[in-house]
Coordinates of C-alpha atoms (C1' of nucleotides) in Angstrom, one line a residue:
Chain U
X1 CA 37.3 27.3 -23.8
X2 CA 38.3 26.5 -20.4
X3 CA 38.8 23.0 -21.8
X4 CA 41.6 24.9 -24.3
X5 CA 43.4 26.9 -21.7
X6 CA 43.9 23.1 -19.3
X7 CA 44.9 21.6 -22.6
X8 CA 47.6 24.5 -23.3
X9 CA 48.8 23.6 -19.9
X10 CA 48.9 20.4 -20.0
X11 CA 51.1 20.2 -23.4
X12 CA 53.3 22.4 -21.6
X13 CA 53.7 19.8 -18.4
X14 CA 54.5 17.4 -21.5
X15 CA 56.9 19.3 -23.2
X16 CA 58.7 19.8 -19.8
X17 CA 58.8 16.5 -18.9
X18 CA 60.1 15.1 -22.7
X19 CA 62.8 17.7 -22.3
X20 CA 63.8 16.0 -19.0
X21 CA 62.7 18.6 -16.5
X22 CA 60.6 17.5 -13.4
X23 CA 57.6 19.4 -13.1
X24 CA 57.2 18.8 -9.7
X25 CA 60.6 18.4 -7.6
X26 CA 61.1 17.7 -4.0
X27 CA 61.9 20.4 -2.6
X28 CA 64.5 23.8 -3.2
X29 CA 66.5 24.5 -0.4
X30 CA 67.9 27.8 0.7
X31 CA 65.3 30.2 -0.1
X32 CA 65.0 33.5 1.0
X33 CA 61.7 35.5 2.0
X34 CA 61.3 38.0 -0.7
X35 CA 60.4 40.3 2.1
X36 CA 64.2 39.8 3.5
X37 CA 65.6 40.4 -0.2
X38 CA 64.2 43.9 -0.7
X39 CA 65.2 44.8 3.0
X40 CA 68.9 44.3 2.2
X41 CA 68.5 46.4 -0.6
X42 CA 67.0 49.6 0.4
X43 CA 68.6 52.3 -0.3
X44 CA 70.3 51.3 -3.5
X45 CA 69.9 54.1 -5.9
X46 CA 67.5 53.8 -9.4
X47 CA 69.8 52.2 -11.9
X48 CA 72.4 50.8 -9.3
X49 CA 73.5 47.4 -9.8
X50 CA 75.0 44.9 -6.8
X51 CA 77.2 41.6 -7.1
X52 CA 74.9 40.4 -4.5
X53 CA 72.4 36.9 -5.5
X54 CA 69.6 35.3 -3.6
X55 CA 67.5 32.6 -4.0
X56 CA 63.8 33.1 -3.5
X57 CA 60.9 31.3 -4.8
X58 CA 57.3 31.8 -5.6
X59 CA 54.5 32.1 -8.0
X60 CA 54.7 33.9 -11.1
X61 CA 51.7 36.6 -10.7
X62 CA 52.6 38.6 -14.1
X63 CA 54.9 38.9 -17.3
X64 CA 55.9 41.7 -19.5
X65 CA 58.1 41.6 -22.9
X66 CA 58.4 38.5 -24.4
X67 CA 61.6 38.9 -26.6
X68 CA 65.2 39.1 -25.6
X69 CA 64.5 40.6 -22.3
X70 CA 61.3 40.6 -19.8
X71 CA 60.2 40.7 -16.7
X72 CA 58.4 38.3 -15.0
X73 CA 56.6 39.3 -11.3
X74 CA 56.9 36.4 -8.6
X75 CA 55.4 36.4 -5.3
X76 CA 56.0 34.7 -1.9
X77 CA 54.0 34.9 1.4
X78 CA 56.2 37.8 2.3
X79 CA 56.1 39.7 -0.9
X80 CA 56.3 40.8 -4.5
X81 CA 59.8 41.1 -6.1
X82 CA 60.9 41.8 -10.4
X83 CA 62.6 39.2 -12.2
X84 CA 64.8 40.1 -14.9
X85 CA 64.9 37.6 -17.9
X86 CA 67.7 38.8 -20.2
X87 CA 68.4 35.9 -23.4
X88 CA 72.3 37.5 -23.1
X89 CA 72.3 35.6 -19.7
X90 CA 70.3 32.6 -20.2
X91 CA 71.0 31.6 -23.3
X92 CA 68.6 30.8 -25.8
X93 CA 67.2 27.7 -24.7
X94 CA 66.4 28.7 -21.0
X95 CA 65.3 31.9 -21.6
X96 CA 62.9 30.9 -23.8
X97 CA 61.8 27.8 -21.8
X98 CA 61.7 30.8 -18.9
X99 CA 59.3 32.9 -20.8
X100 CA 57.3 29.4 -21.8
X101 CA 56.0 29.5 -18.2
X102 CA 52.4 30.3 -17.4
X103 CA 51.1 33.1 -14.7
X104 CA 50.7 30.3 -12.0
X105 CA 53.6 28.5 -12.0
X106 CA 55.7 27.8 -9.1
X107 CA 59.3 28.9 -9.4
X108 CA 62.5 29.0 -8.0
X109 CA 65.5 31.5 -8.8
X110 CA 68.7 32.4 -8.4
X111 CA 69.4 36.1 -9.5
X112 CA 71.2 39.1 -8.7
X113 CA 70.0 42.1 -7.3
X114 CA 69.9 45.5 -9.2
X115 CA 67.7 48.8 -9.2
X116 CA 65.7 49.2 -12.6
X117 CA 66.2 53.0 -13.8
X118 CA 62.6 53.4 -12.8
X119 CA 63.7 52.4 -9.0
X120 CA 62.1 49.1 -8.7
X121 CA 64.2 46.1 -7.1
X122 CA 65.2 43.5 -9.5
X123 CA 66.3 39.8 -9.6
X124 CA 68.5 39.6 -12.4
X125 CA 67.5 35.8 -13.4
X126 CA 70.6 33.5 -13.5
X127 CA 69.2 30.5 -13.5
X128 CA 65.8 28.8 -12.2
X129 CA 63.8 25.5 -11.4
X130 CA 60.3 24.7 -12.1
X131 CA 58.9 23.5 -8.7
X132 CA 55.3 23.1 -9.9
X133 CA 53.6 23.5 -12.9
X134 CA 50.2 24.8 -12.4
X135 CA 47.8 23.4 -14.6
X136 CA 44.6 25.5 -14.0
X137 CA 44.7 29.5 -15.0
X138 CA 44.8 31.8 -12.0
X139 CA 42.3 34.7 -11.4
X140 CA 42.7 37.7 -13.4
X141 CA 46.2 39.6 -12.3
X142 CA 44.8 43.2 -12.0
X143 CA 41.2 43.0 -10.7
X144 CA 42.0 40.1 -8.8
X145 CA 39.0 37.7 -7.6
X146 CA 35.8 39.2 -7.1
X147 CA 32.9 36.9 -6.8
X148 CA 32.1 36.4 -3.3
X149 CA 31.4 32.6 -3.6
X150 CA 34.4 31.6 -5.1
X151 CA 36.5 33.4 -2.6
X152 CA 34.7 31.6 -0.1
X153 CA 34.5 27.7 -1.7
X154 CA 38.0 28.0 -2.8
X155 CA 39.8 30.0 -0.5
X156 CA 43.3 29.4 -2.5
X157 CA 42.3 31.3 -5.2
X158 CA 41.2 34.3 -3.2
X159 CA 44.6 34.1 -1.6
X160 CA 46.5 33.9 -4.9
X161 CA 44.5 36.6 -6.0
X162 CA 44.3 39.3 -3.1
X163 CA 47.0 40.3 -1.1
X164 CA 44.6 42.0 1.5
X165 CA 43.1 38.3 1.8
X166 CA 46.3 37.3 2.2
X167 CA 46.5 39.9 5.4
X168 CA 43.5 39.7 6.8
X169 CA 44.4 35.8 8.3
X170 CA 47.6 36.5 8.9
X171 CA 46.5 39.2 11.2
X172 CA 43.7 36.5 12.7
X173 CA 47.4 34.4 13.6
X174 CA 48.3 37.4 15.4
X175 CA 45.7 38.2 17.0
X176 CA 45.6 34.7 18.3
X177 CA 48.9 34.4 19.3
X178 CA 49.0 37.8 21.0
X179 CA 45.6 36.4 23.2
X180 CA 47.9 33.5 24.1
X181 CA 50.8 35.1 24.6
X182 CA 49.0 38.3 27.2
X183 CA 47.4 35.1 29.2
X184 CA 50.4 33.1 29.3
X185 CA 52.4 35.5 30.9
X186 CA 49.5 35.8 33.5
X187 CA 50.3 32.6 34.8
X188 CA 47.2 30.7 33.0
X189 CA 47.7 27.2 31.6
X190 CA 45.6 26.7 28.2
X191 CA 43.7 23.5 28.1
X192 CA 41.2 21.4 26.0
X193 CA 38.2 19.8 26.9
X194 CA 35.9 17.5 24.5
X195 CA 34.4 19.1 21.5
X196 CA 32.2 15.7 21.4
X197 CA 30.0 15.7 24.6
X198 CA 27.2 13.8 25.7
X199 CA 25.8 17.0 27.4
X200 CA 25.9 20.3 25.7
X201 CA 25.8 23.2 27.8
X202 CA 27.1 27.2 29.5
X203 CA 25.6 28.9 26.9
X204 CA 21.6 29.1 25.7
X205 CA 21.9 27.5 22.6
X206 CA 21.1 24.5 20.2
X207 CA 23.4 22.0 19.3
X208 CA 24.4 19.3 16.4
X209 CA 23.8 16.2 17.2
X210 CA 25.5 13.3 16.1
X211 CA 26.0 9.3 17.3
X212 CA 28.5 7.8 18.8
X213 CA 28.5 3.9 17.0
X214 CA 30.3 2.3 20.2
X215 CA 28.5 3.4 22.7
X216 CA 25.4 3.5 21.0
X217 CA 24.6 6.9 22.4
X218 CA 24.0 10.3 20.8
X219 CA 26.1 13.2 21.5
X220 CA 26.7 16.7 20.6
X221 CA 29.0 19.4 19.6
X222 CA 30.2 21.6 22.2
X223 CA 28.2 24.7 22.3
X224 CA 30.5 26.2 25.2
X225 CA 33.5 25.0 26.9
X226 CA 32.3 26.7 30.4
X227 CA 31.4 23.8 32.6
X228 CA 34.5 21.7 31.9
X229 CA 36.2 24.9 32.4
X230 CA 35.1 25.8 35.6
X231 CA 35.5 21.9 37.2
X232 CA 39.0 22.5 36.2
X233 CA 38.9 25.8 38.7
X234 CA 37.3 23.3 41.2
X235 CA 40.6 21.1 40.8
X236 CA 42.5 24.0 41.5
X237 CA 44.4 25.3 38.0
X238 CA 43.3 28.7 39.2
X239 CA 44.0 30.1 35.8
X240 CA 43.0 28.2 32.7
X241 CA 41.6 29.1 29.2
X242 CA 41.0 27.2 26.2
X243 CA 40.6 28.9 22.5
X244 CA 39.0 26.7 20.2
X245 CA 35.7 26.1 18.3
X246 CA 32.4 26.0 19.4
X247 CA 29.1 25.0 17.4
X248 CA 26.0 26.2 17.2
X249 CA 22.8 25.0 15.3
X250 CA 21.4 28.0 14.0
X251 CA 21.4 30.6 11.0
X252 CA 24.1 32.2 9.1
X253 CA 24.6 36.0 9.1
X254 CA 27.3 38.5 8.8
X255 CA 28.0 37.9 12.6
X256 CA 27.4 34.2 13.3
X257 CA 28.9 30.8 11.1
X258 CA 27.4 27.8 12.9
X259 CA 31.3 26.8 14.2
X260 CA 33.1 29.2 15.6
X261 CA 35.7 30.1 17.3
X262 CA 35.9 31.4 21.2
X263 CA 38.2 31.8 23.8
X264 CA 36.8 31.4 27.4
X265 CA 39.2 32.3 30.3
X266 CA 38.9 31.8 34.2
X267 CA 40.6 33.1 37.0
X268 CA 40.2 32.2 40.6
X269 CA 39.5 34.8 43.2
X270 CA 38.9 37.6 40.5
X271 CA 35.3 38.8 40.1
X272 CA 33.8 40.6 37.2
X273 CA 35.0 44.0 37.8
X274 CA 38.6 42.4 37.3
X275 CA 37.7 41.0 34.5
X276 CA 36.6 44.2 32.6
X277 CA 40.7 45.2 33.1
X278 CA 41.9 42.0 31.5
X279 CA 39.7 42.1 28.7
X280 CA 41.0 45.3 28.2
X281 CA 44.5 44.0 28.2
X282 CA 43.8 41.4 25.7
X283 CA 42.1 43.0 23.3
X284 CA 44.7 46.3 23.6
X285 CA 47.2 43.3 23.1
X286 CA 45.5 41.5 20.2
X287 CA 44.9 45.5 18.7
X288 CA 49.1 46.0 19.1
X289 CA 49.6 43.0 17.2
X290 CA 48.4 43.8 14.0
X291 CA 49.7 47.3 14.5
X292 CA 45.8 48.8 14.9
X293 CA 45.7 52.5 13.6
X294 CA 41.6 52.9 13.5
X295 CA 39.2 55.0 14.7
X296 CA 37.9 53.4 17.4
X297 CA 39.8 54.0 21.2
X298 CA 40.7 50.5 22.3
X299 CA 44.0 51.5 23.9
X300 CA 41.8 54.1 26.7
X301 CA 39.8 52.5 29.4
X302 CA 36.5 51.5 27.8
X303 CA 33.7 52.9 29.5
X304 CA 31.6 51.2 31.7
X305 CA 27.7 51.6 31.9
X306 CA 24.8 49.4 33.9
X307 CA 22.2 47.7 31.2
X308 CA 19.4 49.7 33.4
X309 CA 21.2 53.2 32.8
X310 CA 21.9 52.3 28.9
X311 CA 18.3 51.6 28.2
X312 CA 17.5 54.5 30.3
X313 CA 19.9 56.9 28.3
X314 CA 18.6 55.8 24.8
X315 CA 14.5 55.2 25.8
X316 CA 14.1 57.1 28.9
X317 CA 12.7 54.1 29.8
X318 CA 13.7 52.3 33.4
X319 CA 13.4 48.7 33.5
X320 CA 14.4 48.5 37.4
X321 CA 11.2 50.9 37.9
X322 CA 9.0 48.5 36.0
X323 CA 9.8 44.9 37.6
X324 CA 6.8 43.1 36.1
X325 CA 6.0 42.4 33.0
X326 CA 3.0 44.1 32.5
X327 CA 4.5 47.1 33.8
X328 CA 7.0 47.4 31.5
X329 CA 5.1 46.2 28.3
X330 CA 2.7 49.1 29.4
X331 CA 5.4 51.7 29.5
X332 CA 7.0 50.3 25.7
X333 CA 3.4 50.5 24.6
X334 CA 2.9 54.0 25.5
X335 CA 6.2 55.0 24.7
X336 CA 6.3 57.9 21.9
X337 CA 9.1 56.7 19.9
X338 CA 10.9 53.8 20.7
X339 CA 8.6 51.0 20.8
X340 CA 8.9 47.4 20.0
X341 CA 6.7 44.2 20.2
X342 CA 5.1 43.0 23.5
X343 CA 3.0 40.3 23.3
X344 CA 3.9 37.4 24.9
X345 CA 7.4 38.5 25.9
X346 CA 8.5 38.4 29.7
X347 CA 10.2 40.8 31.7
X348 CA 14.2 39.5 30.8
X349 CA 13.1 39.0 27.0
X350 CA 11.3 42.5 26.7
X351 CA 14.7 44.2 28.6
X352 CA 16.9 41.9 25.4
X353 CA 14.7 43.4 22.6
X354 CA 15.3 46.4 24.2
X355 CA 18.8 46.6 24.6
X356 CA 19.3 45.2 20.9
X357 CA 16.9 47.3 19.0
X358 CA 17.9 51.0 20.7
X359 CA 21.4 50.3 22.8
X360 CA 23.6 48.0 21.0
X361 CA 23.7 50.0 17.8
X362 CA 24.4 52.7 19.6
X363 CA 27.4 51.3 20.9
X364 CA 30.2 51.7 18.8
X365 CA 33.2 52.6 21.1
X366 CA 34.3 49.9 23.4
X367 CA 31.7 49.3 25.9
X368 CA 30.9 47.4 29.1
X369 CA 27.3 47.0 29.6
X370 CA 27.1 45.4 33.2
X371 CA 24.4 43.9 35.1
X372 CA 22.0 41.8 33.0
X373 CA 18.7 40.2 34.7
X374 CA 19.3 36.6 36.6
X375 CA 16.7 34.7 34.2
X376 CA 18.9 35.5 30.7
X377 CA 22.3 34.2 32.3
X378 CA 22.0 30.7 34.5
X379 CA 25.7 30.8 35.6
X380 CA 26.4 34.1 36.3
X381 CA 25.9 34.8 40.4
X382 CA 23.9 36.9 42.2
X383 CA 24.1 40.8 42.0
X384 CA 26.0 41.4 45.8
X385 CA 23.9 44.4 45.7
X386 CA 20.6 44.8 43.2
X387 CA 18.0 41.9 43.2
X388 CA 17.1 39.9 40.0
X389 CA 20.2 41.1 38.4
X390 CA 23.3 39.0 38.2
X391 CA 27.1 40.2 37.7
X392 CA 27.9 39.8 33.9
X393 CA 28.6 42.2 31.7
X394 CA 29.0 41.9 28.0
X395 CA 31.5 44.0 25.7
X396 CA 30.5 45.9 22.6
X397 CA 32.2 47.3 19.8
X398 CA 31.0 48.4 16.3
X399 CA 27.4 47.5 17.8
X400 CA 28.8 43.7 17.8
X401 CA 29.1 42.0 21.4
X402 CA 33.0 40.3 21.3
X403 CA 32.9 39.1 25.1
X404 CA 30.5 38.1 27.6
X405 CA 31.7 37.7 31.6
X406 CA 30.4 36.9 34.7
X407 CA 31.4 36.8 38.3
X408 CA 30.9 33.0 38.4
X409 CA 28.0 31.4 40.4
X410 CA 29.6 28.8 42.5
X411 CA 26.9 28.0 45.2
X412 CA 26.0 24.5 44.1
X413 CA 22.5 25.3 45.7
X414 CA 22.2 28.4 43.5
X415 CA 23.1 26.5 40.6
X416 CA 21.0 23.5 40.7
X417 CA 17.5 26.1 41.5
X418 CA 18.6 27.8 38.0
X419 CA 19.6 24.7 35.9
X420 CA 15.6 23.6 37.6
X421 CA 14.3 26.6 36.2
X422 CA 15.9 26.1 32.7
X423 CA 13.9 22.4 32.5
X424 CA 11.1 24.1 33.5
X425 CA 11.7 26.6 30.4
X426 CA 12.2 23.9 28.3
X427 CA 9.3 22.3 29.7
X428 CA 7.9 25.2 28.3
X429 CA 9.4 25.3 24.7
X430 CA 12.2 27.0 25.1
X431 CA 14.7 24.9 22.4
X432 CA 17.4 26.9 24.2
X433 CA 17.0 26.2 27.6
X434 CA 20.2 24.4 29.3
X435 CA 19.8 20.9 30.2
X436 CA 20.5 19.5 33.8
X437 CA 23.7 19.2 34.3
X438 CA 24.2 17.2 37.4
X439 CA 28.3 16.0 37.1
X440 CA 28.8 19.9 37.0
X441 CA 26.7 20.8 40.1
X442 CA 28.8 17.7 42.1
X443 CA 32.1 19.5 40.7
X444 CA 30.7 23.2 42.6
X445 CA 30.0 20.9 45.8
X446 CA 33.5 20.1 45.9
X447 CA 33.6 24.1 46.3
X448 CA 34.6 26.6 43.7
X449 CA 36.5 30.0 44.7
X450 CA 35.1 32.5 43.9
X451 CA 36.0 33.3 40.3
X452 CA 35.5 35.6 37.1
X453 CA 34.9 34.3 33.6
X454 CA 35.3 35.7 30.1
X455 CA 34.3 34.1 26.8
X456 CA 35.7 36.4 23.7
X457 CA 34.4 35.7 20.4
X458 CA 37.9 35.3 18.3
X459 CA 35.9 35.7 14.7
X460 CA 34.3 39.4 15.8
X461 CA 37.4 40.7 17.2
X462 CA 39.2 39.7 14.3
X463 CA 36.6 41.6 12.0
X464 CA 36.6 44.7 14.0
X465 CA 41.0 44.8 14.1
X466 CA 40.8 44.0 10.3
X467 CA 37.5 46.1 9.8
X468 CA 35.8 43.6 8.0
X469 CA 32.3 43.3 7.9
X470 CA 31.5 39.8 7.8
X471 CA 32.9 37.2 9.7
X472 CA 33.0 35.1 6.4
X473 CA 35.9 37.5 5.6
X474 CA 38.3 36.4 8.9
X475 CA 37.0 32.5 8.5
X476 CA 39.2 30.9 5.5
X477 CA 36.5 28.3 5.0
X478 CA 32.8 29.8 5.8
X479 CA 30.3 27.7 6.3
X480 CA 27.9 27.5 3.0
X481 CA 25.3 25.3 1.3
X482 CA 26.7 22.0 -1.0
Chain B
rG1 C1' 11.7 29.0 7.6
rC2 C1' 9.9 33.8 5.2
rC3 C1' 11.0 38.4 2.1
rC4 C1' 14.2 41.1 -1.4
rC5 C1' 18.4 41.2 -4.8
rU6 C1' 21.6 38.3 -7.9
rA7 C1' 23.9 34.5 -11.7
rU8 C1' 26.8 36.6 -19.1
rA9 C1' 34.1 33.9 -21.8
rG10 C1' 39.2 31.2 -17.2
rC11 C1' 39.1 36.3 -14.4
rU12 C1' 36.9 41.5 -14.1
rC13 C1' 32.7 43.6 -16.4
rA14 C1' 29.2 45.6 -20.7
rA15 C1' 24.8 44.6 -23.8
rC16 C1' 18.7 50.8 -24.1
rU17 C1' 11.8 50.0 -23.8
rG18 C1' 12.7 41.9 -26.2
rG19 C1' 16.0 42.1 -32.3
rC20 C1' 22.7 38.2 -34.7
rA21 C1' 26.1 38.4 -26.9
rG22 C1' 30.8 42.7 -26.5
rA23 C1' 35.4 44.7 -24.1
rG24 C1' 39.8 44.5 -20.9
rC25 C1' 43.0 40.9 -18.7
rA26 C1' 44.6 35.8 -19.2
rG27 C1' 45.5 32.2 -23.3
rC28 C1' 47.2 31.4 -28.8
rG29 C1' 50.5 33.5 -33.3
rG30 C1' 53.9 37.6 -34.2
rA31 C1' 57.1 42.4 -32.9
rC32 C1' 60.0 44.4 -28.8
rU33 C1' 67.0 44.5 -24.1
rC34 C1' 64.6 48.9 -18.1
rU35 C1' 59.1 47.1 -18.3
rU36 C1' 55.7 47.2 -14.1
rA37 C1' 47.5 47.1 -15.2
rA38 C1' 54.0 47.2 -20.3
rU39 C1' 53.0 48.5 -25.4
rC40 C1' 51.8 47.2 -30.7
rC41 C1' 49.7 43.8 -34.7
rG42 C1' 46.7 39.3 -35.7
rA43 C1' 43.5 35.1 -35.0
rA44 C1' 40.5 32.7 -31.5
rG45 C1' 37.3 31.9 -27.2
rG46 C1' 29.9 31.6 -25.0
rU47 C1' 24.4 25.6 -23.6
rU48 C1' 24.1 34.0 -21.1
rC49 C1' 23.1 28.9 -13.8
rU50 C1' 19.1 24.8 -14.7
rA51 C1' 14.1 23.3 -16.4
rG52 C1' 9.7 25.0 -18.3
rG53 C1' 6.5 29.1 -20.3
rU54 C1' 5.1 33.8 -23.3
rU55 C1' 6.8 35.5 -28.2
rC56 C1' 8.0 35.6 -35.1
rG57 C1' 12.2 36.2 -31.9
rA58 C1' 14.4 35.8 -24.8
rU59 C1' 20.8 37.3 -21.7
rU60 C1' 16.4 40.6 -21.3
rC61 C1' 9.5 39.1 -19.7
rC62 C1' 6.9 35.1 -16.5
rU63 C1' 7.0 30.4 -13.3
rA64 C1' 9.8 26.8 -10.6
rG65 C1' 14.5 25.0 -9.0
rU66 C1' 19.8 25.5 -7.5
rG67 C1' 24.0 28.5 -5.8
rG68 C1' 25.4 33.3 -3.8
rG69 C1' 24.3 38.1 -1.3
rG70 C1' 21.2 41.2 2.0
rG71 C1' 17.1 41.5 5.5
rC72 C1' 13.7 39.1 9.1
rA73 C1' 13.5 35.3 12.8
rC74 C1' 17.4 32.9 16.1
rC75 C1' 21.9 33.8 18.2
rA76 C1' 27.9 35.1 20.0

RNA sequence: GCCCCUAUAGCUCAACUGGCAGAGCAGCGGACUCUUAAUCCGAAGGUUCUAGGUUCGAUUCCUAGUGGGGGCACCA
């Protein structure tokens, strides 16, 4: 069957070709956006015809009629626009050669604008070029495509197919650019540093791993672009950010694809509190861009709340009042309600579990949770004020963190006593744990201002602006199995 | 890695407690000069994911595998 329909196709190609047409010219200059057609024709009234012609291209996405008139629906990446086939003004032989075409093809026209009598803008057809013949039937025209896996493993399809598709990545462009554009007029200079590194680290994570022939040496995939980040505040950009990918070795879910895509900002002199306002910024920025009209209220200031106080509001449990472990696994245990696995936790990991079991679903308008516990954050510096606790907070929207912050650690003493106790956890078994990282600790004895971070997770807060559910949605390629 | 769900025509979906696998769209032949999920007539189109098993008989039940989805674990 399918066999049939690529056969039907191909004869056509043939038939093209014998009758001297190229199936597959260079190129068609002077096209215009469909988009830039119907706005120079609003407000004609339903039946009104125009001496005006354009030239647009696109793919034909439906047909009706098939005699001495039809119509024939083509689409570009700015819109859907009528064509008008008449045989009165083709003549025989291209009209029908017209019609001949298959849902798929690739056009180009030259026609003349009119209103139908049921008020739809129409491109009266006075001539066109094949620009490529399409040899494989495209999804169905009305119901679109459907089956999850296709949309993902062949991505052109779904784009053929669903216009919201079709949105949903050209709002992830704006997004991005509107990130760009908010830090750029800040005064910080984007950068890149190696995706291939011989030392993964600045985020608790596992890595790929991979060989480098030359050198004879194994390396990794970025997991974070932090460290290089920060030795570039060291040298005295001030204000840098990269976007780009990072990769991490574990498991696919709605929320995580094993490469990703991150931008991590830095700004000298700035601590966290400053950088709550400028994440702010961006994301009201990034939200402006694709014109945001939700529910959720990313244009007021988000609302700021310690980790200690949310776990207090949701458990009535106090961490800061249980500073062992024991104490605070005795309080979950006995807890009436909320309570969660304690064996063999310690006091950082049974504060996480937590937070994500009764606080992170909870928070579904933008949210700063600040103030997370020194062992669970190895570059973030010292609270100035509470013990054990560092200054970091991480955002939340929909229950989903999108950015994580410190007020960066940049006493090279400091540093190198928490990259120590890291071996130690990996000494331990932690498969996490960050390795020494001894260049970077050299870099902070050159002496670092003091300076805020950010790291934004670009995939999240492009589902939460496009309210998607999965990130496999706003990535064009997900990862999946072969 | 574990648990649950799932796979039928190119696409979107049906098929009761096991009984010859159907429809719409697309495609093919025909009618049609304002249609828009165009309409009308006609003829087609299937290794029901794969390999086994149970049964007189399997799309349907069982086992295993593969892909996909969800959850757990891990994480952003």
């Amino acid at each position: 069957m399918e066999d049939e329909l690529l056969a039907q196709r191909r004869e056509k190609l043939d038939r093209l070709r014998s009758d001297g047409i190229d199936p597959f010219p260079h190129a068609f200059p002077g096209v215009e956006a469909i988009a830039a057609v119907r706005a120079a024709h609003q407000g004609l009234a339903d039946g009104e015809e125009t001496e005006v012609s354009h030239r647009v291209a696109g793919r034909i996405a439906a047909r009706r009629g098939q005699g001495k008139m039809a119509f024939i629906d083509l689409v570009d990446r700015s819109g859907r626009i009528q064509l008008q086939a008449r045989l009165d003004v083709l003549g025989a032989e291209t009209h029908e050669r017209l019609l001949n075409l298959d849902l798929g093809d690739l056009i180009g026209i030259d026609g003349t604008a009119f209103m139908s009598r049921r008020g739809e803008l129409t491109l009266r057809v006075d001539g066109f070029t094949v620009l490529a013949k399409s040899l494989r039937p495209p999804p169905d025209k009305h119901h679109g495509l459907h089956d999850v896996e296709t949309r993902y493993r062949q991505r052109e399809l779904d784009l053929i197919a669903n216009e919201e598709s079709r949105e949903v990545f050209v709002n992830r462009a704006r997004i991005i650019s509107a990130i760009r554009r908010a830090l750029d007029d800040d005064g910080f200079v984007e950068v890149e540093t190696p995706t291939l590194v011989s030392l993964y680290g600045g985020a608790l994570a596992k890595p790929f791993t991979t060989h480098f022939n030359a050198l004879h040496q194994d390396m990794y995939l970025r997991i974070a672009t932090e460290l290089y980040l920060k030795r570039l505040i060291v040298g005295g950009l001030e204000r840098v950010y990269e976007l780009g990918k990072n990769f991490r070795n574990e498991g696919l879910s709605p929320r995580h694809n094993p490469e990703f895509t991150m931008i991590e900002w830095y700004e000298a002199y700035a601590d966290y509190l400053d950088e709550t306002r400028r994440v702010e910024e961006v994301v009201c920025a990034a939200a402006r861009a694709v014109d945001y009209q939700g529910e959720l209220q990313l244009f007021e200031p988000w609302k700021r709340i310690t980790l200690r106080d949310a776990i207090l509001e949701q458990t009535g449990i106090d961490v800061l009042e249980h500073r062992e472990r024991d104490a605070l696994a005795a309080v979950i245990d006995a807890h009436p309600t909320h309570r969660i696995p304690t064996k063999d936790r310690t006091w950082p990991q049974l504060v996480d579990d937590l937070l994500g079991e009764f606080v992170e679903p909870t928070l579904q308008q933008p949210t700063f949770l600040m103030d997370y516990p020194v062992e669970l954050s190895p570059f973030a510096k010292r609270h100035r004020e509470i013990d054990g606790l560092t200054e970091r907070f991480e955002a939340y929207i929909c229950g989903i963190e999108i950015a994580n912050a410190f007020t960066e650690l940049n006493d090279p003493d400091d540093q190198r006593a928490r990259f120590e106790a890291q071996v130690r956890y990996a000494g331990e078994g932690d498969e996490e744990a960050q390795p020494y990282d001894e260049s970077y600790v050299r870099a902070l004895e050159h002496g670092m201002p003091p300076t805020g971070g950010v790291g934004v997770g670009i995939d999240r807060l492009t589902m939460i602006l496009t309210g998607r559910d999965t990130i496999r949605e706003v990535i064009l390629f997900p990862a999946l199995r072969d």
